[in-house]
XYZ file of C-alpha atoms in Angstrom:
333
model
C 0.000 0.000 0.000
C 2.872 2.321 -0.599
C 0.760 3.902 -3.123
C -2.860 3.785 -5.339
C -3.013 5.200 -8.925
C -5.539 4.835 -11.893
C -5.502 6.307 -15.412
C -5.912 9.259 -17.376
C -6.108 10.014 -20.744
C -4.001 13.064 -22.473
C -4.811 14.632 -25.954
C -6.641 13.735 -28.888
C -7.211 10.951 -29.563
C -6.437 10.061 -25.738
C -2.917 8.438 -24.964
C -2.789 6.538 -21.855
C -0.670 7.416 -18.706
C -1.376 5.951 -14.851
C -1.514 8.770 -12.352
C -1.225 8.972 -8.851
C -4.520 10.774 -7.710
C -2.560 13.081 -4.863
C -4.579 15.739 -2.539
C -1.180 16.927 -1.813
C -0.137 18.497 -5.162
C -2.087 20.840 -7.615
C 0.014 20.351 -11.020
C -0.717 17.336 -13.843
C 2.107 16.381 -15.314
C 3.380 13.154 -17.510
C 6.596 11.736 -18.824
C 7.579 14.097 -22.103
C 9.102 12.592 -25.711
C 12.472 14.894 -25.394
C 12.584 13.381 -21.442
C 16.342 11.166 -21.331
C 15.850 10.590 -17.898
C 15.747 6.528 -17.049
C 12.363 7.423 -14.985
C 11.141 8.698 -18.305
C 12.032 6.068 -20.625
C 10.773 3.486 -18.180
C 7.316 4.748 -18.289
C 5.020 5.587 -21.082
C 6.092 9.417 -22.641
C 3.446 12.331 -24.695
C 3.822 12.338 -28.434
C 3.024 15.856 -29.133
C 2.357 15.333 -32.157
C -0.157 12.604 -31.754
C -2.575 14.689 -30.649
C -4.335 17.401 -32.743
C -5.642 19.428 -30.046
C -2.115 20.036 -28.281
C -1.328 23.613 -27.806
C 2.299 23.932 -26.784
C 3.794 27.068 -24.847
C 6.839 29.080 -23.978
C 6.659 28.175 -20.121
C 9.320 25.807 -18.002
C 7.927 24.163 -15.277
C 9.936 22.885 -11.644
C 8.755 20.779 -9.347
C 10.353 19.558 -5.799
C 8.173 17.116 -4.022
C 8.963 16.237 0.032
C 10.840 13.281 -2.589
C 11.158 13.609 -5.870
C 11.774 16.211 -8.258
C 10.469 17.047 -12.139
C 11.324 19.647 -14.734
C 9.632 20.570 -17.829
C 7.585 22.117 -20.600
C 3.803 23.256 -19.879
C 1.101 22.641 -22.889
C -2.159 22.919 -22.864
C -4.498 19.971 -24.390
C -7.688 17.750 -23.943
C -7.480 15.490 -20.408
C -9.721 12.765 -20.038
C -10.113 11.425 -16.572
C -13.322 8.954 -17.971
C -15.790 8.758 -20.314
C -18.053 11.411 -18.738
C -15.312 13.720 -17.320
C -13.252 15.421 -19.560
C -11.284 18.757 -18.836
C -10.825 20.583 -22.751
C -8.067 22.892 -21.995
C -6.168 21.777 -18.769
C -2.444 22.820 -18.709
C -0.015 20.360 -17.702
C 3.431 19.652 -17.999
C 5.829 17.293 -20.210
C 8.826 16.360 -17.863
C 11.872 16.945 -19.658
C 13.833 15.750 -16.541
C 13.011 13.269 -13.375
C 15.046 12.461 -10.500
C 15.474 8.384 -9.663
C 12.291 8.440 -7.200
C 10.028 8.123 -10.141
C 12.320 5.141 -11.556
C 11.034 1.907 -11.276
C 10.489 -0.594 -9.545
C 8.988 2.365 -6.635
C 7.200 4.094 -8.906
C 5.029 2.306 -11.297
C 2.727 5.135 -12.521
C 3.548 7.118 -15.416
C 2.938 11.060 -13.536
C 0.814 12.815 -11.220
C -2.460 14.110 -10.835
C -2.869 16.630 -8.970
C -6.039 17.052 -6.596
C -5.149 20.564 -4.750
C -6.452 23.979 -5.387
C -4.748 26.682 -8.062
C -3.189 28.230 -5.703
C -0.525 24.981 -4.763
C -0.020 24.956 -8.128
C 3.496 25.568 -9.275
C 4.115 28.091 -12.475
C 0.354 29.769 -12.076
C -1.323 27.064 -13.474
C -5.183 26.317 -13.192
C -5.392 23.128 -10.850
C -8.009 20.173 -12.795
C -10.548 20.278 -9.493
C -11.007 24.091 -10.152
C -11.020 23.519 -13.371
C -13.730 20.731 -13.097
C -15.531 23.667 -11.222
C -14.892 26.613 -14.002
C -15.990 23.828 -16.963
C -18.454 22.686 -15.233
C -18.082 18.769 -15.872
C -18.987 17.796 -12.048
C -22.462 17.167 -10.921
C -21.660 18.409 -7.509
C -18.321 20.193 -6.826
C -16.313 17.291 -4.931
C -15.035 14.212 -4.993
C -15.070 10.972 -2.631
C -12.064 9.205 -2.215
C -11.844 5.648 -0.936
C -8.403 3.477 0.245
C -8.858 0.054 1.042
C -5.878 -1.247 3.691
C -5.120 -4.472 2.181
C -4.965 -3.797 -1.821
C -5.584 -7.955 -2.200
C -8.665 -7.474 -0.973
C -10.035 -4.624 -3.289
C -8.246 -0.906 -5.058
C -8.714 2.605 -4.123
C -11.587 4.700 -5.189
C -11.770 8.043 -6.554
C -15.544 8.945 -7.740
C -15.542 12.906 -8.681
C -18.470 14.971 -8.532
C -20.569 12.225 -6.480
C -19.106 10.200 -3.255
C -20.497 6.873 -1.493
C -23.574 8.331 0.136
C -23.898 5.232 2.984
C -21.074 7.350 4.704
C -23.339 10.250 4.514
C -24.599 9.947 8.110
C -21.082 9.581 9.642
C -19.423 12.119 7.935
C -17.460 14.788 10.631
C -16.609 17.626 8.469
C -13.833 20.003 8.889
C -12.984 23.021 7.678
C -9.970 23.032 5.069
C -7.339 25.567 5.882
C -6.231 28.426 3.072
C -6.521 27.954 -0.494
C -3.426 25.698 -1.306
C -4.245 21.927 -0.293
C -6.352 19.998 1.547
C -4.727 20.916 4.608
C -6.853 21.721 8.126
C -5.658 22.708 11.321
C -4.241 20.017 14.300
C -4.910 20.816 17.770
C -3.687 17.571 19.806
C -2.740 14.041 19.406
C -4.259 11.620 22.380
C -3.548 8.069 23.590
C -6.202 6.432 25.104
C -8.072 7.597 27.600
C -4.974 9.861 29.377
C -5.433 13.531 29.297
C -1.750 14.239 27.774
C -1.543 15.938 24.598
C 1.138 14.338 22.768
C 1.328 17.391 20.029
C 4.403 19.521 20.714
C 3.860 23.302 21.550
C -0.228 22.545 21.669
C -1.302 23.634 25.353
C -4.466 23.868 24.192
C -7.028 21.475 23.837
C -9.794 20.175 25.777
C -8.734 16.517 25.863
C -11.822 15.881 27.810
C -14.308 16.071 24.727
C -11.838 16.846 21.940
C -13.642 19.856 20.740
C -11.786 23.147 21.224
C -13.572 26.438 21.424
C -13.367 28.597 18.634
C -10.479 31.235 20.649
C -8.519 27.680 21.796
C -8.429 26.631 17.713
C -7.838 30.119 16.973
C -4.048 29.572 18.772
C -3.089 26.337 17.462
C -0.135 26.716 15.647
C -0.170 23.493 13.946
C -1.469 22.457 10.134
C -2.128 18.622 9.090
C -2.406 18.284 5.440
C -4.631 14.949 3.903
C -2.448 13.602 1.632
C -3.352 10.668 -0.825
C 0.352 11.204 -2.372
C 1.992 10.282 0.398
C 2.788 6.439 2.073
C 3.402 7.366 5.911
C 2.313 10.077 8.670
C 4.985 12.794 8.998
C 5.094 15.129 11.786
C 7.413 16.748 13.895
C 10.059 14.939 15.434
C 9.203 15.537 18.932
C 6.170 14.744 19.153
C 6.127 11.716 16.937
C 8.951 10.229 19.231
C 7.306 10.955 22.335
C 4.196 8.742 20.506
C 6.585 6.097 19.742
C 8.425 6.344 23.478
C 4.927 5.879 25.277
C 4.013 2.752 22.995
C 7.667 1.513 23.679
C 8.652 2.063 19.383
C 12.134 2.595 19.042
C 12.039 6.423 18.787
C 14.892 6.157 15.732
C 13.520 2.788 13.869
C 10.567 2.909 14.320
C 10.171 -0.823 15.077
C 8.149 -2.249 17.812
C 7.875 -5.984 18.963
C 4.973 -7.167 18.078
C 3.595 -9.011 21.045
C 3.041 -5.961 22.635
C 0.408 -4.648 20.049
C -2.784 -6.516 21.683
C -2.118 -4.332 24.730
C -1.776 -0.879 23.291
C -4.652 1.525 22.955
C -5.725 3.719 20.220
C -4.331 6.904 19.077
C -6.632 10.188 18.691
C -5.790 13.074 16.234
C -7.553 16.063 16.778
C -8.309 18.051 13.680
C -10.520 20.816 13.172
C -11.184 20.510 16.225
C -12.508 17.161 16.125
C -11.390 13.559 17.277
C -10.192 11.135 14.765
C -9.267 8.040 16.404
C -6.428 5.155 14.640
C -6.470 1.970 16.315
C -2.831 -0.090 16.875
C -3.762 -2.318 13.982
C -4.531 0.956 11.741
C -1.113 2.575 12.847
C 1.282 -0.553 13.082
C 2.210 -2.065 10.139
C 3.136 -5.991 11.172
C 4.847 -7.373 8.170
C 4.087 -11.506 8.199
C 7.172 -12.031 5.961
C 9.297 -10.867 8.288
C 8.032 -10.847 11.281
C 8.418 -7.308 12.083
C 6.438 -4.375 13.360
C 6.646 -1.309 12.950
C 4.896 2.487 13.327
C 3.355 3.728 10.535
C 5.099 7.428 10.943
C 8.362 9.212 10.371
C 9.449 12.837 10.913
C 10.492 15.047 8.839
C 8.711 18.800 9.626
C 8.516 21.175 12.397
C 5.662 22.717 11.278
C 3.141 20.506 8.582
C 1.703 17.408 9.834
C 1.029 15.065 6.525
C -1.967 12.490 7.184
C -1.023 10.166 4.773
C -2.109 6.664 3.189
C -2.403 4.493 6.789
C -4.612 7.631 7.878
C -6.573 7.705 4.639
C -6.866 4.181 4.932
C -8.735 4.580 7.924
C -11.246 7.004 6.550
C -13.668 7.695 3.735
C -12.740 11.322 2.590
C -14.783 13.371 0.925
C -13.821 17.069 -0.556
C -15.719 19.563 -1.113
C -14.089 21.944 -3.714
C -16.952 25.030 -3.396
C -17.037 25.346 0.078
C -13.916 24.199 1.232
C -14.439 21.647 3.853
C -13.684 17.710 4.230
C -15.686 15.200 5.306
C -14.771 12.180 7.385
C -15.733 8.630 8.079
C -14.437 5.685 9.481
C -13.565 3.138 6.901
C -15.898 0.175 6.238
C -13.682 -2.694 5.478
């Protein structure tokens, strides 16, 4: 479950390319013909001239992912996501160069779809969701997204302008912070039933019903972004190894032995202002092959918390592009 992807088509007539569907990015972009990078020539590349609606354009394009890194031209052409949603003049970009994190065998998709907002889009470019919005393709302006835990037991799924309406009655929504990504605020992380708040810096919170007042959220300083692009939970160092200390994780590895897991409780994030709860099974990975265990986070930012696939996993997500808000249930498996 390191990642979930589906496919997209690009010009006219449509040439195929497998996409990771990521909340935490706002630019498309697909391997390019002049690309000599081995990512590119490993995965399928855009014939400009195979399409006849491709308009190209002056612009470069640069790209630096938390990992991974593209450069490129920007055109402008016909993207079909499916038979019923197609975007007629979405800008994207033709990488020209990518660094070895899109080489296989870790990266099986071709490129990346963005799912954030204009405004996290690199070189001014109009995001797809707004411009699902501005074309007017979706019945309802958001989309549903759906990650199964174990993929042999069923695939992701992305339905846009609808969602799975059997969460309806369980969906907490939140409200989405700025106008970049998906990204909301964080006012505590809980364990169990004890009133600490394992956040660093958040003083806060009112652990006792895990809904902060609207001068309490007002002061958090922290921001957790929902990330479908992502394959862990990153956070800030401290306060992700004070999580792994109380659980007794290795605070460096990570790793965890695994007879202890039946006895430890469940985790509670608190976003926008609201509980979300991750049991030990939903954030320990146990690997049968090898017999090992281990926490399903790593740090890497002071400041951004990223709520990635093992949280997503957990939840039904929907996202509502007009009003700016997410909505979140607990998983059906």
């Amino acid at each position: 479950d390191y990642y979930y992807y589906g496919y997209i088509g690009v010009g006219n007539p449509p040439q195929k390319f497998s996409v990771v569907f990521d909340t935490g990015s706002s630019n498309v972009w697909v391997p390019g013909e002049a690309c000599v990078s081995d990512a590119c020539n490993e995965h399928r590349q855009f014939k400009n001239a195979g399409s006849t609606t491709f308009q190209p354009s002056p612009q470069k394009i640069q790209i630096q992912y938390g990992t991974g890194f593209i450069a490129g031209d920007v055109g402008t052409d016909t993207v079909q996501v499916s038979k019923s949603l197609v975007l007629r003049n979405q800008s994207f970009a033709m990488t020209s160069q990518e660094d070895k994190t899109f080489e296989l065998p870790r990266s099986q998709f071709d490129g990346l779809f963005g799912l954030g907002f204009t405004g996290g889009a690199e070189g001014n470019i109009r995001s797809p969701v707004d411009s699902m919005v501005q074309e007017n393709v979706l019945k309802s302006p958001l989309f549903g997204i759906k990650l199964r835990r174990d993929s042999l037991s069923g695939n992701g799924e992305i339905t846009f302008g609808s969602y799975d309406t059997s969460y309806t009655n369980n969906l907490e929504w939140i409200g989405v912070y700025g106008d970049i990504f998906w990204a909301t605020t964080m006012e505590g992380i809980l364990y169990g039933d004890e009133p600490q708040n394992y956040l660093y810096g958040a003083d806060k919170v009112s652990a006792a019903s895990g809904v902060l007042a609207v001068e309490e959220k007002a002061r958090a300083s922290r921001k957790a972004l929902l990330d479908t692009g992502s394959s862990l939970i990153y956070g800030d160092p401290f306060s992700l190894a004070a999580m792994s200390t109380r659980i007794g994780a290795n605070p460096l590895t990570g790793e965890i032995p695994c007879p202890v897991l039946a006895s430890l409780k469940s985790f509670h994030f608190v976003l926008g202002g609201k509980r979300f709860t991750m049991q030990p099974e939903e954030y320990i990975f146990h690997d049968p092959a090898t017999g090992i265990c281990e926490v399903q986070w790593m740090p890497v930012s002071d400041y951004l918390w990223i709520m990635g696939i093992p949280f997503l996993q957990t939840y039904y997500t929907v996202y509502d592009i007009k009003d700016h808000r997410i909505g979140l249930a607990r998983m059906r498996q």
